[in-house]
PDB file of C-alpha atoms in Angstrom:
ATOM      1  CA  UNK V  20      14.818 -31.206 -14.446  1.00  0.00           C
ATOM      2  CA  UNK V  21      13.656 -28.196 -16.449  1.00  0.00           C
ATOM      3  CA  UNK V  22      12.349 -24.808 -15.434  1.00  0.00           C
ATOM      4  CA  UNK V  23       8.852 -25.635 -16.689  1.00  0.00           C
ATOM      5  CA  UNK V  24       8.542 -28.283 -13.984  1.00  0.00           C
ATOM      6  CA  UNK V  25       9.688 -25.834 -11.324  1.00  0.00           C
ATOM      7  CA  UNK V  26       7.214 -23.250 -12.615  1.00  0.00           C
ATOM      8  CA  UNK V  27       4.386 -25.783 -12.330  1.00  0.00           C
ATOM      9  CA  UNK V  28       5.560 -26.849  -8.863  1.00  0.00           C
ATOM     10  CA  UNK V  29       5.502 -23.239  -7.621  1.00  0.00           C
ATOM     11  CA  UNK V  30       2.076 -22.725  -9.179  1.00  0.00           C
ATOM     12  CA  UNK V  31       0.685 -25.583  -7.062  1.00  0.00           C
ATOM     13  CA  UNK V  32       2.307 -24.034  -3.966  1.00  0.00           C
ATOM     14  CA  UNK V  33       1.104 -20.496  -4.680  1.00  0.00           C
ATOM     15  CA  UNK V  34      -2.446 -21.482  -5.650  1.00  0.00           C
ATOM     16  CA  UNK V  35      -3.015 -24.025  -2.847  1.00  0.00           C
ATOM     17  CA  UNK V  36      -3.644 -27.055  -4.998  1.00  0.00           C
ATOM     18  CA  UNK V  37      -3.623 -28.657  -8.416  1.00  0.00           C
ATOM     19  CA  UNK V  38      -7.017 -27.472  -9.669  1.00  0.00           C
ATOM     20  CA  UNK V  39      -6.416 -23.755  -9.131  1.00  0.00           C
ATOM     21  CA  UNK V  40      -2.831 -24.052 -10.370  1.00  0.00           C
ATOM     22  CA  UNK V  41      -4.025 -25.716 -13.568  1.00  0.00           C
ATOM     23  CA  UNK V  42      -6.578 -22.929 -14.092  1.00  0.00           C
ATOM     24  CA  UNK V  43      -3.869 -20.315 -13.563  1.00  0.00           C
ATOM     25  CA  UNK V  44      -1.485 -22.062 -15.964  1.00  0.00           C
ATOM     26  CA  UNK V  45      -4.262 -22.625 -18.520  1.00  0.00           C
ATOM     27  CA  UNK V  46      -3.521 -26.344 -18.768  1.00  0.00           C
ATOM     28  CA  UNK V  47      -5.479 -29.498 -17.987  1.00  0.00           C
ATOM     29  CA  UNK V  48      -5.219 -30.752 -14.415  1.00  0.00           C
ATOM     30  CA  UNK V  49      -4.025 -34.273 -15.477  1.00  0.00           C
ATOM     31  CA  UNK V  50      -1.199 -32.668 -17.458  1.00  0.00           C
ATOM     32  CA  UNK V  51      -0.129 -30.704 -14.387  1.00  0.00           C
ATOM     33  CA  UNK V  52      -0.237 -33.824 -12.211  1.00  0.00           C
ATOM     34  CA  UNK V  53       1.915 -35.707 -14.715  1.00  0.00           C
ATOM     35  CA  UNK V  54       4.494 -32.904 -14.742  1.00  0.00           C
ATOM     36  CA  UNK V  55       4.716 -32.868 -10.933  1.00  0.00           C
ATOM     37  CA  UNK V  56       4.999 -36.665 -10.881  1.00  0.00           C
ATOM     38  CA  UNK V  57       7.866 -36.386 -13.388  1.00  0.00           C
ATOM     39  CA  UNK V  58       9.599 -33.815 -11.162  1.00  0.00           C
ATOM     40  CA  UNK V  59       9.182 -36.080  -8.141  1.00  0.00           C
ATOM     41  CA  UNK V  60      10.704 -38.930 -10.164  1.00  0.00           C
ATOM     42  CA  UNK V  61      13.658 -36.716 -11.149  1.00  0.00           C
ATOM     43  CA  UNK V  62      14.291 -35.864  -7.494  1.00  0.00           C
ATOM     44  CA  UNK V  63      13.504 -39.284  -6.068  1.00  0.00           C
ATOM     45  CA  UNK V  64      11.215 -37.914  -3.338  1.00  0.00           C
ATOM     46  CA  UNK V  65       7.521 -36.981  -3.046  1.00  0.00           C
ATOM     47  CA  UNK V  66       6.949 -33.223  -3.035  1.00  0.00           C
ATOM     48  CA  UNK V  67       3.314 -33.353  -1.939  1.00  0.00           C
ATOM     49  CA  UNK V  68       1.223 -35.551   0.316  1.00  0.00           C
ATOM     50  CA  UNK V  69      -2.197 -36.194  -1.214  1.00  0.00           C
ATOM     51  CA  UNK V  70      -4.758 -35.953   1.584  1.00  0.00           C
ATOM     52  CA  UNK V  71      -8.180 -36.473   0.089  1.00  0.00           C
ATOM     53  CA  UNK V  72      -8.490 -33.782  -2.570  1.00  0.00           C
ATOM     54  CA  UNK V  73      -5.825 -31.636  -0.938  1.00  0.00           C
ATOM     55  CA  UNK V  74      -2.110 -31.478  -1.732  1.00  0.00           C
ATOM     56  CA  UNK V  75       0.121 -30.693   1.261  1.00  0.00           C
ATOM     57  CA  UNK V  76       3.832 -29.970   0.877  1.00  0.00           C
ATOM     58  CA  UNK V  77       6.130 -32.715   2.114  1.00  0.00           C
ATOM     59  CA  UNK V  78       9.333 -31.844   3.952  1.00  0.00           C
ATOM     60  CA  UNK V  79      11.223 -32.217   0.664  1.00  0.00           C
ATOM     61  CA  UNK V  80       8.685 -29.952  -1.019  1.00  0.00           C
ATOM     62  CA  UNK V  81       9.173 -27.283   1.641  1.00  0.00           C
ATOM     63  CA  UNK V  82      12.924 -27.420   1.088  1.00  0.00           C
ATOM     64  CA  UNK V  83      12.492 -27.026  -2.671  1.00  0.00           C
ATOM     65  CA  UNK V  84      10.354 -23.863  -2.547  1.00  0.00           C
ATOM     66  CA  UNK V  85      13.192 -21.407  -1.841  1.00  0.00           C
ATOM     67  CA  UNK V  86      15.698 -22.821  -4.379  1.00  0.00           C
ATOM     68  CA  UNK V  87      12.949 -23.107  -7.005  1.00  0.00           C
ATOM     69  CA  UNK V  88      12.076 -19.437  -6.555  1.00  0.00           C
ATOM     70  CA  UNK V  89      15.758 -18.551  -6.891  1.00  0.00           C
ATOM     71  CA  UNK V  90      16.026 -20.489 -10.149  1.00  0.00           C
ATOM     72  CA  UNK V  91      12.917 -18.834 -11.598  1.00  0.00           C
ATOM     73  CA  UNK V  92      14.044 -15.417 -10.408  1.00  0.00           C
ATOM     74  CA  UNK V  93      17.514 -15.932 -11.908  1.00  0.00           C
ATOM     75  CA  UNK V  94      15.833 -16.845 -15.176  1.00  0.00           C
ATOM     76  CA  UNK V  95      13.798 -13.637 -14.962  1.00  0.00           C
ATOM     77  CA  UNK V  96      17.012 -11.772 -14.173  1.00  0.00           C
ATOM     78  CA  UNK V  97      18.682 -13.168 -17.289  1.00  0.00           C
ATOM     79  CA  UNK V  98      15.745 -12.082 -19.421  1.00  0.00           C
ATOM     80  CA  UNK V  99      15.608  -8.711 -17.680  1.00  0.00           C
ATOM     81  CA  UNK V 100      19.350  -8.176 -18.193  1.00  0.00           C
ATOM     82  CA  UNK V 101      18.790  -8.326 -21.927  1.00  0.00           C
ATOM     83  CA  UNK V 102      15.785  -6.035 -21.624  1.00  0.00           C
ATOM     84  CA  UNK V 103      17.857  -3.655 -19.505  1.00  0.00           C
ATOM     85  CA  UNK V 104      19.869  -2.779 -22.605  1.00  0.00           C
ATOM     86  CA  UNK V 105      16.859  -0.739 -23.666  1.00  0.00           C
ATOM     87  CA  UNK V 106      15.765   0.215 -20.160  1.00  0.00           C
ATOM     88  CA  UNK V 107      13.701  -1.487 -17.442  1.00  0.00           C
ATOM     89  CA  UNK V 108      10.566  -2.291 -19.440  1.00  0.00           C
ATOM     90  CA  UNK V 109       9.005  -5.222 -17.641  1.00  0.00           C
ATOM     91  CA  UNK V 110       9.399  -7.751 -14.869  1.00  0.00           C
ATOM     92  CA  UNK V 111       8.133  -8.537 -11.400  1.00  0.00           C
ATOM     93  CA  UNK V 112       9.531  -7.602  -8.014  1.00  0.00           C
ATOM     94  CA  UNK V 113       8.698  -9.597  -4.875  1.00  0.00           C
ATOM     95  CA  UNK V 114       8.718  -7.558  -1.647  1.00  0.00           C
ATOM     96  CA  UNK V 115       7.904  -8.548   1.925  1.00  0.00           C
ATOM     97  CA  UNK V 116       7.078  -5.974   4.583  1.00  0.00           C
ATOM     98  CA  UNK V 117       6.054  -5.637   8.191  1.00  0.00           C
ATOM     99  CA  UNK V 118       2.824  -3.646   8.791  1.00  0.00           C
ATOM    100  CA  UNK V 119       4.134  -0.228   9.847  1.00  0.00           C
ATOM    101  CA  UNK V 120       6.927   0.110   7.235  1.00  0.00           C
ATOM    102  CA  UNK V 121       4.296  -1.171   4.802  1.00  0.00           C
ATOM    103  CA  UNK V 122       2.443   2.107   5.299  1.00  0.00           C
ATOM    104  CA  UNK V 123       5.510   4.319   5.198  1.00  0.00           C
ATOM    105  CA  UNK V 124       8.069   4.448   3.730  1.00  0.00           C
ATOM    106  CA  UNK V 125       6.831   1.680   1.379  1.00  0.00           C
ATOM    107  CA  UNK V 126       3.965   3.807   0.033  1.00  0.00           C
ATOM    108  CA  UNK V 127       6.219   6.714  -0.934  1.00  0.00           C
ATOM    109  CA  UNK V 128       8.874   4.423  -2.423  1.00  0.00           C
ATOM    110  CA  UNK V 129       6.290   2.437  -4.384  1.00  0.00           C
ATOM    111  CA  UNK V 130       4.704   5.597  -5.768  1.00  0.00           C
ATOM    112  CA  UNK V 131       8.096   6.815  -7.005  1.00  0.00           C
ATOM    113  CA  UNK V 132       9.134   3.415  -8.353  1.00  0.00           C
ATOM    114  CA  UNK V 133       5.905   2.831 -10.295  1.00  0.00           C
ATOM    115  CA  UNK V 134       6.170   6.334 -11.736  1.00  0.00           C
ATOM    116  CA  UNK V 135       9.658   5.563 -13.033  1.00  0.00           C
ATOM    117  CA  UNK V 136       8.948   1.952 -14.040  1.00  0.00           C
ATOM    118  CA  UNK V 137       5.211   1.646 -14.743  1.00  0.00           C
ATOM    119  CA  UNK V 138       5.491  -1.738 -16.477  1.00  0.00           C
ATOM    120  CA  UNK V 139       7.111  -3.559 -13.536  1.00  0.00           C
ATOM    121  CA  UNK V 140       4.609  -5.381 -11.335  1.00  0.00           C
ATOM    122  CA  UNK V 141       5.159  -5.403  -7.579  1.00  0.00           C
ATOM    123  CA  UNK V 142       4.051  -8.335  -5.451  1.00  0.00           C
ATOM    124  CA  UNK V 143       3.968  -7.351  -1.753  1.00  0.00           C
ATOM    125  CA  UNK V 144       3.550 -10.012   0.920  1.00  0.00           C
ATOM    126  CA  UNK V 145       3.215  -9.620   4.692  1.00  0.00           C
ATOM    127  CA  UNK V 146       5.447 -10.454   7.652  1.00  0.00           C
ATOM    128  CA  UNK V 147       5.017  -9.677  11.318  1.00  0.00           C
ATOM    129  CA  UNK V 148       8.554 -10.040  12.680  1.00  0.00           C
ATOM    130  CA  UNK V 149      12.024  -8.982  11.477  1.00  0.00           C
ATOM    131  CA  UNK V 150      13.029 -12.647  11.535  1.00  0.00           C
ATOM    132  CA  UNK V 151      10.341 -13.489   8.951  1.00  0.00           C
ATOM    133  CA  UNK V 152      11.629 -10.714   6.683  1.00  0.00           C
ATOM    134  CA  UNK V 153      15.243 -11.893   7.006  1.00  0.00           C
ATOM    135  CA  UNK V 154      14.335 -15.518   6.280  1.00  0.00           C
ATOM    136  CA  UNK V 155      12.268 -14.556   3.238  1.00  0.00           C
ATOM    137  CA  UNK V 156      15.118 -12.511   1.740  1.00  0.00           C
ATOM    138  CA  UNK V 157      17.756 -15.112   2.593  1.00  0.00           C
ATOM    139  CA  UNK V 158      15.743 -17.985   1.087  1.00  0.00           C
ATOM    140  CA  UNK V 159      15.057 -16.055  -2.094  1.00  0.00           C
ATOM    141  CA  UNK V 160      11.276 -16.074  -1.616  1.00  0.00           C
ATOM    142  CA  UNK V 161      11.470 -12.284  -1.923  1.00  0.00           C
ATOM    143  CA  UNK V 162      14.189  -9.932  -3.129  1.00  0.00           C
ATOM    144  CA  UNK V 163      13.406  -6.907  -0.989  1.00  0.00           C
ATOM    145  CA  UNK V 164      12.325  -6.811   2.655  1.00  0.00           C
ATOM    146  CA  UNK V 165      11.117  -3.958   4.857  1.00  0.00           C
ATOM    147  CA  UNK V 166      11.486  -4.469   8.582  1.00  0.00           C
ATOM    148  CA  UNK V 167      11.063  -2.460  11.747  1.00  0.00           C
ATOM    149  CA  UNK V 168      12.887  -3.232  14.982  1.00  0.00           C
ATOM    150  CA  UNK V 169      13.609  -1.683  18.372  1.00  0.00           C
ATOM    151  CA  UNK V 170      17.289  -1.393  17.367  1.00  0.00           C
ATOM    152  CA  UNK V 171      19.172  -1.181  14.056  1.00  0.00           C
ATOM    153  CA  UNK V 172      19.048  -4.470  12.137  1.00  0.00           C
ATOM    154  CA  UNK V 173      22.361  -6.135  11.337  1.00  0.00           C
ATOM    155  CA  UNK V 174      22.280  -9.528   9.596  1.00  0.00           C
ATOM    156  CA  UNK V 175      25.285 -11.469   8.208  1.00  0.00           C
ATOM    157  CA  UNK V 176      24.981 -12.143   4.505  1.00  0.00           C
ATOM    158  CA  UNK V 177      22.196  -9.613   3.936  1.00  0.00           C
ATOM    159  CA  UNK V 178      22.520  -6.010   2.787  1.00  0.00           C
ATOM    160  CA  UNK V 179      20.795  -3.596   5.164  1.00  0.00           C
ATOM    161  CA  UNK V 180      19.955   0.004   4.278  1.00  0.00           C
ATOM    162  CA  UNK V 181      18.756   2.011   7.291  1.00  0.00           C
ATOM    163  CA  UNK V 182      15.860   4.199   6.166  1.00  0.00           C
ATOM    164  CA  UNK V 183      14.400   6.065   9.135  1.00  0.00           C
ATOM    165  CA  UNK V 184      13.482   6.033  12.824  1.00  0.00           C
ATOM    166  CA  UNK V 185       9.769   6.250  13.598  1.00  0.00           C
ATOM    167  CA  UNK V 186       8.884   7.540  17.083  1.00  0.00           C
ATOM    168  CA  UNK V 187       5.975   5.823  18.822  1.00  0.00           C
ATOM    169  CA  UNK V 188       2.774   7.841  19.070  1.00  0.00           C
ATOM    170  CA  UNK V 189      -0.615   7.504  20.707  1.00  0.00           C
ATOM    171  CA  UNK V 190      -3.570   7.475  18.342  1.00  0.00           C
ATOM    172  CA  UNK V 191      -6.235   9.043  20.521  1.00  0.00           C
ATOM    173  CA  UNK V 192      -9.703   7.592  21.006  1.00  0.00           C
ATOM    174  CA  UNK V 193     -11.961  10.611  20.228  1.00  0.00           C
ATOM    175  CA  UNK V 194     -14.554   9.367  22.734  1.00  0.00           C
ATOM    176  CA  UNK V 195     -12.055   9.454  25.610  1.00  0.00           C
ATOM    177  CA  UNK V 196      -9.761  12.380  24.765  1.00  0.00           C
ATOM    178  CA  UNK V 197      -9.037  13.768  28.203  1.00  0.00           C
ATOM    179  CA  UNK V 198      -5.429  14.679  27.401  1.00  0.00           C
ATOM    180  CA  UNK V 199      -4.329  18.286  27.632  1.00  0.00           C
ATOM    181  CA  UNK V 200      -3.743  20.425  24.563  1.00  0.00           C
ATOM    182  CA  UNK V 201      -0.357  19.921  22.955  1.00  0.00           C
ATOM    183  CA  UNK V 202       1.496  17.339  20.920  1.00  0.00           C
ATOM    184  CA  UNK V 203       3.144  15.144  23.574  1.00  0.00           C
ATOM    185  CA  UNK V 204       2.230  13.103  26.622  1.00  0.00           C
ATOM    186  CA  UNK V 205       4.213  11.204  29.237  1.00  0.00           C
ATOM    187  CA  UNK V 206       3.805   7.454  29.599  1.00  0.00           C
ATOM    188  CA  UNK V 207       2.194   7.967  33.019  1.00  0.00           C
ATOM    189  CA  UNK V 208      -0.542   9.989  31.307  1.00  0.00           C
ATOM    190  CA  UNK V 209      -1.897   6.664  30.019  1.00  0.00           C
ATOM    191  CA  UNK V 210      -3.057   5.941  33.581  1.00  0.00           C
ATOM    192  CA  UNK V 211      -6.765   5.123  33.690  1.00  0.00           C
ATOM    193  CA  UNK V 212      -7.112   4.747  29.920  1.00  0.00           C
ATOM    194  CA  UNK V 213      -8.228   1.810  27.792  1.00  0.00           C
ATOM    195  CA  UNK V 214      -5.729   0.640  25.168  1.00  0.00           C
ATOM    196  CA  UNK V 215      -5.719  -1.377  21.975  1.00  0.00           C
ATOM    197  CA  UNK V 216      -2.431  -3.287  21.953  1.00  0.00           C
ATOM    198  CA  UNK V 217      -0.382  -5.212  19.419  1.00  0.00           C
ATOM    199  CA  UNK V 218       0.602  -8.776  20.247  1.00  0.00           C
ATOM    200  CA  UNK V 219       3.627  -9.482  22.436  1.00  0.00           C
ATOM    201  CA  UNK V 220       6.978  -9.193  20.698  1.00  0.00           C
ATOM    202  CA  UNK V 221       6.308  -5.840  19.040  1.00  0.00           C
ATOM    203  CA  UNK V 222       7.910  -2.574  20.174  1.00  0.00           C
ATOM    204  CA  UNK V 223       4.459  -1.045  20.626  1.00  0.00           C
ATOM    205  CA  UNK V 224       3.407  -3.815  22.998  1.00  0.00           C
ATOM    206  CA  UNK V 225       6.706  -3.508  24.856  1.00  0.00           C
ATOM    207  CA  UNK V 226       6.002   0.174  25.576  1.00  0.00           C
ATOM    208  CA  UNK V 227       2.543  -0.634  26.931  1.00  0.00           C
ATOM    209  CA  UNK V 228       3.835  -3.526  29.063  1.00  0.00           C
ATOM    210  CA  UNK V 229       6.715  -1.374  30.343  1.00  0.00           C
ATOM    211  CA  UNK V 230       4.298   1.356  31.391  1.00  0.00           C
ATOM    212  CA  UNK V 231       2.113  -1.194  33.201  1.00  0.00           C
ATOM    213  CA  UNK V 232       5.189  -2.668  34.924  1.00  0.00           C
ATOM    214  CA  UNK V 233       6.051   0.823  36.221  1.00  0.00           C
ATOM    215  CA  UNK V 234       2.684   1.293  37.869  1.00  0.00           C
ATOM    216  CA  UNK V 235       0.616   2.906  35.120  1.00  0.00           C
ATOM    217  CA  UNK V 236      -2.910   1.611  35.609  1.00  0.00           C
ATOM    218  CA  UNK V 237      -4.009   1.364  31.996  1.00  0.00           C
ATOM    219  CA  UNK V 238      -6.211  -1.453  30.708  1.00  0.00           C
ATOM    220  CA  UNK V 239      -5.585  -3.494  27.565  1.00  0.00           C
ATOM    221  CA  UNK V 240      -9.079  -4.076  26.162  1.00  0.00           C
ATOM    222  CA  UNK V 241      -8.153  -5.568  22.775  1.00  0.00           C
ATOM    223  CA  UNK V 242      -5.023  -7.387  21.598  1.00  0.00           C
ATOM    224  CA  UNK V 243      -4.738  -7.139  17.815  1.00  0.00           C
ATOM    225  CA  UNK V 244      -2.672  -9.287  15.450  1.00  0.00           C
ATOM    226  CA  UNK V 245      -3.977  -7.702  12.238  1.00  0.00           C
ATOM    227  CA  UNK V 246      -3.046  -4.059  12.584  1.00  0.00           C
ATOM    228  CA  UNK V 247      -5.426  -3.000   9.823  1.00  0.00           C
ATOM    229  CA  UNK V 248      -8.109  -3.370  12.523  1.00  0.00           C
ATOM    230  CA  UNK V 249      -6.543  -0.774  14.819  1.00  0.00           C
ATOM    231  CA  UNK V 250      -7.756   2.512  13.292  1.00  0.00           C
ATOM    232  CA  UNK V 251     -11.366   1.279  12.933  1.00  0.00           C
ATOM    233  CA  UNK V 252     -11.288   0.188  16.584  1.00  0.00           C
ATOM    234  CA  UNK V 253     -10.000   3.606  17.692  1.00  0.00           C
ATOM    235  CA  UNK V 254     -12.659   5.346  15.583  1.00  0.00           C
ATOM    236  CA  UNK V 255     -15.292   3.123  17.185  1.00  0.00           C
ATOM    237  CA  UNK V 256     -14.228   4.336  20.629  1.00  0.00           C
ATOM    238  CA  UNK V 257     -12.797   1.035  21.837  1.00  0.00           C
ATOM    239  CA  UNK V 258      -9.545   2.582  23.097  1.00  0.00           C
ATOM    240  CA  UNK V 259      -6.334   4.451  22.309  1.00  0.00           C
ATOM    241  CA  UNK V 260      -3.549   2.759  20.327  1.00  0.00           C
ATOM    242  CA  UNK V 261       0.245   2.972  20.542  1.00  0.00           C
ATOM    243  CA  UNK V 262       1.687   2.854  17.026  1.00  0.00           C
ATOM    244  CA  UNK V 263       4.722   4.074  15.033  1.00  0.00           C
ATOM    245  CA  UNK V 264       4.488   7.555  13.517  1.00  0.00           C
ATOM    246  CA  UNK V 265       3.999   6.079  10.024  1.00  0.00           C
ATOM    247  CA  UNK V 266       0.340   5.677  11.009  1.00  0.00           C
ATOM    248  CA  UNK V 267      -0.113   9.380  11.817  1.00  0.00           C
ATOM    249  CA  UNK V 268      -1.069  10.680   8.325  1.00  0.00           C
ATOM    250  CA  UNK V 269      -3.776   8.023   7.917  1.00  0.00           C
ATOM    251  CA  UNK V 270      -5.033   8.691  11.448  1.00  0.00           C
ATOM    252  CA  UNK V 271      -5.196  12.419  10.771  1.00  0.00           C
ATOM    253  CA  UNK V 272      -7.131  11.874   7.533  1.00  0.00           C
ATOM    254  CA  UNK V 273      -9.648   9.892   9.596  1.00  0.00           C
ATOM    255  CA  UNK V 274      -9.975  12.866  11.947  1.00  0.00           C
ATOM    256  CA  UNK V 275      -8.009  11.355  14.828  1.00  0.00           C
ATOM    257  CA  UNK V 276      -5.521  13.177  17.031  1.00  0.00           C
ATOM    258  CA  UNK V 277      -2.029  11.809  17.641  1.00  0.00           C
ATOM    259  CA  UNK V 278       0.405  12.519  20.463  1.00  0.00           C
ATOM    260  CA  UNK V 279       4.096  11.680  20.750  1.00  0.00           C
ATOM    261  CA  UNK V 280       4.834   9.561  23.804  1.00  0.00           C
ATOM    262  CA  UNK V 281       7.765  10.596  26.013  1.00  0.00           C
ATOM    263  CA  UNK V 282      10.302   9.348  26.798  1.00  0.00           C
ATOM    264  CA  UNK V 283      10.492   8.587  23.087  1.00  0.00           C
ATOM    265  CA  UNK V 284      10.936   5.043  21.761  1.00  0.00           C
ATOM    266  CA  UNK V 285      11.781   4.544  18.098  1.00  0.00           C
ATOM    267  CA  UNK V 286      11.085   1.874  15.514  1.00  0.00           C
ATOM    268  CA  UNK V 287      14.208   1.508  13.352  1.00  0.00           C
ATOM    269  CA  UNK V 288      13.099   0.861   9.766  1.00  0.00           C
ATOM    270  CA  UNK V 289      15.445  -0.738   7.226  1.00  0.00           C
ATOM    271  CA  UNK V 290      15.319  -2.280   3.788  1.00  0.00           C
ATOM    272  CA  UNK V 291      16.961  -5.696   3.326  1.00  0.00           C
ATOM    273  CA  UNK V 292      18.212  -7.379   0.164  1.00  0.00           C
ATOM    274  CA  UNK V 293      20.489 -10.180  -0.992  1.00  0.00           C
ATOM    275  CA  UNK V 294      24.133  -9.278  -1.526  1.00  0.00           C
ATOM    276  CA  UNK V 295      24.185 -10.505  -5.121  1.00  0.00           C
ATOM    277  CA  UNK V 296      22.016 -11.892  -7.897  1.00  0.00           C
ATOM    278  CA  UNK V 297      19.412  -9.139  -7.752  1.00  0.00           C
ATOM    279  CA  UNK V 298      17.163  -8.539 -10.733  1.00  0.00           C
ATOM    280  CA  UNK V 299      17.260  -5.152 -12.490  1.00  0.00           C
ATOM    281  CA  UNK V 300      13.872  -4.385 -10.904  1.00  0.00           C
ATOM    282  CA  UNK V 301      15.262  -4.976  -7.400  1.00  0.00           C
ATOM    283  CA  UNK V 302      18.332  -2.842  -8.089  1.00  0.00           C
ATOM    284  CA  UNK V 303      16.112  -0.056  -9.414  1.00  0.00           C
ATOM    285  CA  UNK V 304      13.938  -0.238  -6.289  1.00  0.00           C
ATOM    286  CA  UNK V 305      16.999   0.048  -4.050  1.00  0.00           C
ATOM    287  CA  UNK V 306      18.044   3.198  -5.915  1.00  0.00           C
ATOM    288  CA  UNK V 307      14.629   4.670  -5.134  1.00  0.00           C
ATOM    289  CA  UNK V 308      14.999   3.563  -1.501  1.00  0.00           C
ATOM    290  CA  UNK V 309      18.316   5.413  -1.184  1.00  0.00           C
ATOM    291  CA  UNK V 310      16.467   8.660  -1.930  1.00  0.00           C
ATOM    292  CA  UNK V 311      14.153   8.016   1.033  1.00  0.00           C
ATOM    293  CA  UNK V 312      16.868   7.631   3.665  1.00  0.00           C
ATOM    294  CA  UNK V 313      16.169  10.034   6.513  1.00  0.00           C
ATOM    295  CA  UNK V 314      19.437  11.386   7.897  1.00  0.00           C
ATOM    296  CA  UNK V 315      19.573  11.602  11.677  1.00  0.00           C
ATOM    297  CA  UNK V 316      21.186  14.794  13.019  1.00  0.00           C
ATOM    298  CA  UNK V 317      24.743  14.323  14.245  1.00  0.00           C
ATOM    299  CA  UNK V 318      24.882  13.974  18.017  1.00  0.00           C
ATOM    300  CA  UNK V 319      27.466  16.758  18.359  1.00  0.00           C
ATOM    301  CA  UNK V 320      25.412  19.073  16.173  1.00  0.00           C
ATOM    302  CA  UNK V 321      22.328  18.346  18.258  1.00  0.00           C
ATOM    303  CA  UNK V 322      24.210  19.326  21.426  1.00  0.00           C
ATOM    304  CA  UNK V 323      25.410  22.544  19.823  1.00  0.00           C
ATOM    305  CA  UNK V 324      21.839  23.515  19.077  1.00  0.00           C
TER     306      UNK V 324
END
């Protein structure tokens, strides 16, 4: 088995089929098919099921994806290590992020990283649960993961750098802003209002469900999986939305008001990485991330104030 075969295999996976993969690799489709057939012969198992004109990963193929990415990334790391002797000049960094950390702090960290290392290309993919982020980092599909959880994330075998705690806020529907002046509301103030809610399992949805369970008579009018739809829905007057504070700057730029919800619930945001074998690009990104750690005030100091 050689790395060229693994590169071709991953191209078929990433481009959803042989034709697009061949176009991406700038080779003839029969040549690509022959290379994959040779890899399957080396391994003694089929990697794809051919269904009509489609190629669907077999169970063996699914198992190979993570290790293949690790091999290719280790090869990149070896090349980058040599390049590192004259500074981080090139490379690619694969990141996975949940939606809210993907707004902040990822935006600020990416801006700083690309300023320092303009020739490194970032590839950012999406996840919707902390478990997806952990699995992606563990399997080697990505090197860096950004996750948000209702409590600090602790995972065996994975480095975790706590970045910040984002309080939950209400992004106010401008067509139904009957809240008093100020910057905070109580959960019971949601009574009688229409809400846009995230799907079950998120901290934001938990707050809404908890308020409903305690007698708040709010109405969920839309349940949204793709959170990029939330601000347009609020602007359109569909309802208010409970979101982490990372959404506040974008909401304010759109002319929307935000209110902190009390008692306060926080989204704990952390950056995850493998314990070893990181590329120079990943190590450089983690150095940038360390500069974005928000220190929480010491409990004793808070009491003294």
